mmCIF file of C-alpha atoms and ligand atoms in Angstrom:
data_model
loop_
_atom_site.group_PDB
_atom_site.id
_atom_site.type_symbol
_atom_site.label_atom_id
_atom_site.label_comp_id
_atom_site.label_asym_id
_atom_site.label_seq_id
_atom_site.Cartn_x
_atom_site.Cartn_y
_atom_site.Cartn_z
ATOM 1 C CA MET G 1 4.000 30.492 -50.403
ATOM 2 C CA SER G 2 7.061 29.675 -48.290
ATOM 3 C CA GLU G 3 8.051 32.529 -45.978
ATOM 4 C CA THR G 4 10.475 33.039 -43.125
ATOM 5 C CA THR G 5 9.446 35.070 -40.087
ATOM 6 C CA LEU G 6 10.996 36.188 -36.813
ATOM 7 C CA VAL G 7 9.831 34.990 -33.409
ATOM 8 C CA LEU G 8 11.256 36.385 -30.190
ATOM 9 C CA ILE G 9 10.545 34.716 -26.881
ATOM 10 C CA LYS G 10 10.765 37.769 -24.637
ATOM 11 C CA PRO G 11 12.497 37.677 -21.226
ATOM 12 C CA GLY G 12 9.186 36.901 -19.496
ATOM 13 C CA GLY G 13 8.728 33.798 -21.645
ATOM 14 C CA VAL G 14 12.277 32.604 -21.014
ATOM 15 C CA ASN G 15 11.832 33.293 -17.286
ATOM 16 C CA ARG G 16 8.576 31.304 -17.245
ATOM 17 C CA ASN G 17 10.368 28.279 -18.803
ATOM 18 C CA LEU G 18 8.224 28.530 -21.939
ATOM 19 C CA ILE G 19 11.001 28.089 -24.529
ATOM 20 C CA GLY G 20 10.124 24.428 -25.011
ATOM 21 C CA GLU G 21 6.351 24.893 -25.027
ATOM 22 C CA ILE G 22 6.402 27.714 -27.571
ATOM 23 C CA THR G 23 8.911 25.946 -29.819
ATOM 24 C CA ARG G 24 6.922 22.700 -29.513
ATOM 25 C CA ARG G 25 3.787 24.443 -30.781
ATOM 26 C CA ILE G 26 5.659 25.944 -33.735
ATOM 27 C CA GLU G 27 7.195 22.605 -34.729
ATOM 28 C CA ALA G 28 3.876 20.779 -34.229
ATOM 29 C CA ARG G 29 2.399 23.089 -36.888
ATOM 30 C CA ASP G 30 5.088 21.736 -39.277
ATOM 31 C CA LEU G 31 6.890 25.055 -39.392
ATOM 32 C CA LYS G 32 10.679 24.679 -39.511
ATOM 33 C CA VAL G 33 13.219 26.281 -37.209
ATOM 34 C CA VAL G 34 15.918 27.739 -39.491
ATOM 35 C CA GLY G 35 17.593 29.980 -36.902
ATOM 36 C CA LEU G 36 17.740 29.722 -33.112
ATOM 37 C CA LYS G 37 19.729 31.481 -30.400
ATOM 38 C CA LEU G 38 19.508 32.595 -26.763
ATOM 39 C CA ILE G 39 21.012 36.051 -26.335
ATOM 40 C CA ASN G 40 21.147 39.156 -24.193
ATOM 41 C CA ALA G 41 19.888 41.627 -26.772
ATOM 42 C CA GLU G 42 21.807 44.831 -27.437
ATOM 43 C CA ARG G 43 19.734 47.919 -26.595
ATOM 44 C CA ALA G 44 20.483 49.379 -30.044
ATOM 45 C CA THR G 45 19.122 46.228 -31.700
ATOM 46 C CA VAL G 46 15.899 46.410 -29.673
ATOM 47 C CA GLU G 47 15.450 50.133 -30.393
ATOM 48 C CA GLU G 48 15.877 49.452 -34.102
ATOM 49 C CA HIS G 49 13.532 46.471 -33.874
ATOM 50 C CA TYR G 50 10.777 48.650 -32.377
ATOM 51 C CA ALA G 51 11.638 51.779 -34.428
ATOM 52 C CA GLU G 52 8.024 52.056 -35.659
ATOM 53 C CA HIS G 53 6.973 52.587 -32.013
ATOM 54 C CA ARG G 54 9.640 55.175 -31.139
ATOM 55 C CA GLU G 55 7.088 57.949 -30.503
ATOM 56 C CA ARG G 56 4.647 55.765 -28.565
ATOM 57 C CA PRO G 57 4.381 56.155 -24.764
ATOM 58 C CA PHE G 58 5.287 52.504 -24.158
ATOM 59 C CA PHE G 59 8.499 52.596 -26.239
ATOM 60 C CA GLY G 60 10.916 52.985 -23.313
ATOM 61 C CA ALA G 61 9.156 50.313 -21.270
ATOM 62 C CA VAL G 62 9.067 47.741 -24.056
ATOM 63 C CA VAL G 63 12.737 48.327 -24.869
ATOM 64 C CA ASP G 64 13.615 47.972 -21.167
ATOM 65 C CA TYR G 65 11.590 44.751 -21.037
ATOM 66 C CA LEU G 66 13.376 43.213 -24.040
ATOM 67 C CA CYS G 67 16.722 44.098 -22.447
ATOM 68 C CA SER G 68 15.797 42.828 -18.958
ATOM 69 C CA GLY G 69 17.012 39.271 -19.516
ATOM 70 C CA PRO G 70 17.831 36.705 -22.188
ATOM 71 C CA VAL G 71 15.606 36.392 -25.244
ATOM 72 C CA VAL G 72 15.281 33.549 -27.714
ATOM 73 C CA ALA G 73 15.417 34.655 -31.342
ATOM 74 C CA MET G 74 14.055 32.185 -33.867
ATOM 75 C CA ALA G 75 13.752 32.255 -37.632
ATOM 76 C CA ILE G 76 10.738 30.171 -38.640
ATOM 77 C CA LYS G 77 10.094 28.965 -42.174
ATOM 78 C CA GLY G 78 7.039 27.443 -43.809
ATOM 79 C CA THR G 79 3.984 28.006 -45.954
ATOM 80 C CA ASN G 80 2.322 31.279 -44.914
ATOM 81 C CA ALA G 81 4.623 31.324 -41.877
ATOM 82 C CA VAL G 82 4.113 35.049 -41.130
ATOM 83 C CA LYS G 83 0.321 34.845 -40.714
ATOM 84 C CA ALA G 84 0.384 31.367 -39.196
ATOM 85 C CA ILE G 85 2.782 32.430 -36.446
ATOM 86 C CA ARG G 86 0.910 35.686 -35.711
ATOM 87 C CA ALA G 87 -2.297 33.699 -35.287
ATOM 88 C CA MET G 88 -0.580 31.184 -32.995
ATOM 89 C CA MET G 89 0.795 33.952 -30.745
ATOM 90 C CA GLY G 90 -2.590 35.710 -30.408
ATOM 91 C CA ALA G 91 -3.666 39.309 -29.941
ATOM 92 C CA THR G 92 -1.174 41.831 -28.551
ATOM 93 C CA ASN G 93 -3.301 42.289 -25.426
ATOM 94 C CA PRO G 94 -3.483 38.830 -23.813
ATOM 95 C CA LEU G 95 -6.946 39.636 -22.455
ATOM 96 C CA GLU G 96 -8.114 39.735 -26.077
ATOM 97 C CA ALA G 97 -6.085 36.723 -27.185
ATOM 98 C CA ASN G 98 -8.054 33.547 -27.855
ATOM 99 C CA PRO G 99 -7.509 30.452 -25.745
ATOM 100 C CA GLY G 100 -5.259 28.125 -27.718
ATOM 101 C CA THR G 101 -2.870 30.937 -28.567
ATOM 102 C CA VAL G 102 0.398 31.425 -26.692
ATOM 103 C CA ARG G 103 -0.725 34.761 -25.255
ATOM 104 C CA GLY G 104 -4.254 33.499 -24.576
ATOM 105 C CA ASP G 105 -2.931 30.481 -22.712
ATOM 106 C CA PHE G 106 0.079 31.869 -20.841
ATOM 107 C CA ALA G 107 -0.090 35.682 -20.548
ATOM 108 C CA LEU G 108 -2.263 38.189 -18.683
ATOM 109 C CA THR G 109 -0.824 41.647 -19.405
ATOM 110 C CA ILE G 110 0.182 43.558 -22.544
ATOM 111 C CA ASP G 111 3.539 44.578 -21.098
ATOM 112 C CA ASP G 112 4.482 40.927 -20.476
ATOM 113 C CA ASN G 113 2.952 39.244 -23.515
ATOM 114 C CA LEU G 114 5.787 36.710 -23.883
ATOM 115 C CA THR G 115 6.500 36.772 -27.618
ATOM 116 C CA HIS G 116 7.123 38.927 -30.643
ATOM 117 C CA SER G 117 6.354 37.858 -34.185
ATOM 118 C CA SER G 118 6.744 39.772 -37.437
ATOM 119 C CA SER G 119 3.581 41.503 -38.612
ATOM 120 C CA ASP G 120 4.028 41.094 -42.381
ATOM 121 C CA PRO G 121 6.610 39.781 -44.881
ATOM 122 C CA GLU G 122 8.357 43.172 -45.216
ATOM 123 C CA ALA G 123 8.729 43.457 -41.441
ATOM 124 C CA ALA G 124 9.942 39.852 -41.328
ATOM 125 C CA ALA G 125 12.719 40.550 -43.847
ATOM 126 C CA ARG G 126 13.824 43.658 -41.959
ATOM 127 C CA GLU G 127 13.719 41.968 -38.541
ATOM 128 C CA LEU G 128 15.510 38.817 -39.721
ATOM 129 C CA GLY G 129 18.312 41.019 -41.055
ATOM 130 C CA LEU G 130 18.539 42.707 -37.672
ATOM 131 C CA TRP G 131 18.491 39.602 -35.451
ATOM 132 C CA PHE G 132 20.219 37.183 -37.834
ATOM 133 C CA PRO G 133 22.823 39.294 -39.684
ATOM 134 C CA GLU G 134 24.832 36.085 -40.072
ATOM 135 C CA GLY G 135 21.917 34.601 -42.032
ATOM 136 C CA THR G 136 19.689 31.614 -41.352
ATOM 137 C CA VAL G 137 20.064 27.892 -42.030
ATOM 138 C CA GLY G 138 17.878 26.924 -44.971
HETATM 139 O O1 CDP P 201 3.814 42.521 -30.500
HETATM 140 P P1 CDP P 201 2.714 42.992 -31.415
HETATM 141 O O2 CDP P 201 3.142 43.127 -32.851
HETATM 142 O O3 CDP P 201 1.471 42.145 -31.256
HETATM 143 O O4 CDP P 201 2.271 44.445 -30.890
HETATM 144 P P2 CDP P 201 2.773 45.920 -31.267
HETATM 145 O O5 CDP P 201 1.579 46.788 -31.388
HETATM 146 O O6 CDP P 201 3.727 45.892 -32.419
HETATM 147 O O7 CDP P 201 3.546 46.393 -29.944
HETATM 148 C C1 CDP P 201 4.838 45.923 -29.666
HETATM 149 C C2 CDP P 201 4.939 45.536 -28.213
HETATM 150 O O8 CDP P 201 4.870 46.705 -27.408
HETATM 151 C C3 CDP P 201 3.812 44.639 -27.688
HETATM 152 O O9 CDP P 201 4.030 43.270 -27.961
HETATM 153 C C4 CDP P 201 3.865 44.933 -26.208
HETATM 154 O O10 CDP P 201 4.909 44.190 -25.587
HETATM 155 C C5 CDP P 201 4.235 46.404 -26.178
HETATM 156 N N1 CDP P 201 3.045 47.255 -26.006
HETATM 157 C C6 CDP P 201 2.730 47.723 -24.735
HETATM 158 O O11 CDP P 201 3.435 47.404 -23.773
HETATM 159 N N2 CDP P 201 1.636 48.547 -24.560
HETATM 160 C C7 CDP P 201 0.853 48.882 -25.597
HETATM 161 N N3 CDP P 201 -0.198 49.673 -25.410
HETATM 162 C C8 CDP P 201 1.152 48.402 -26.892
HETATM 163 C C9 CDP P 201 2.251 47.592 -27.054
HETATM 164 MG MG1 MG P 202 4.323 44.515 -33.812
#
């Protein structure tokens, strides 16, 4: 089934010059970019994005991290896009992420794990509304 999901390249990924590499992998999988922008995220947007983690000890740190530099927000569309993208990004903790995944290939620590991707279709719809209120292209 065709789905659209949200990918964020976090400030660490932008800083490491991984915009092209991550986007290349997504396009190579025949997933389509239907939204794309480089932005300094508003703190309120990031807090809303991570609302499910508000009570967790890492909440402040992860919000600070997302606000520490530019992020790339992408809307990605394709068959089973939500699961396909999650698998391509790898486990949250890069030490548990398989080689061949973005986190398994390029990251070493959980607090600098380079990307976000929506966890399920409901989260994707909510997050796309938050990061792309203007809508996507296709
Ligand atoms: O990003 P993902 O959906 O894989 O993981 P999450 O459990 O939804 O956590 C969101 C983000 O919080 C992670 O990607 C990490 O950047 C951060 N985090 C952290 O710094 N320390 C943890 N123990 C758990 C998450
Ligand atoms: Mg998550």
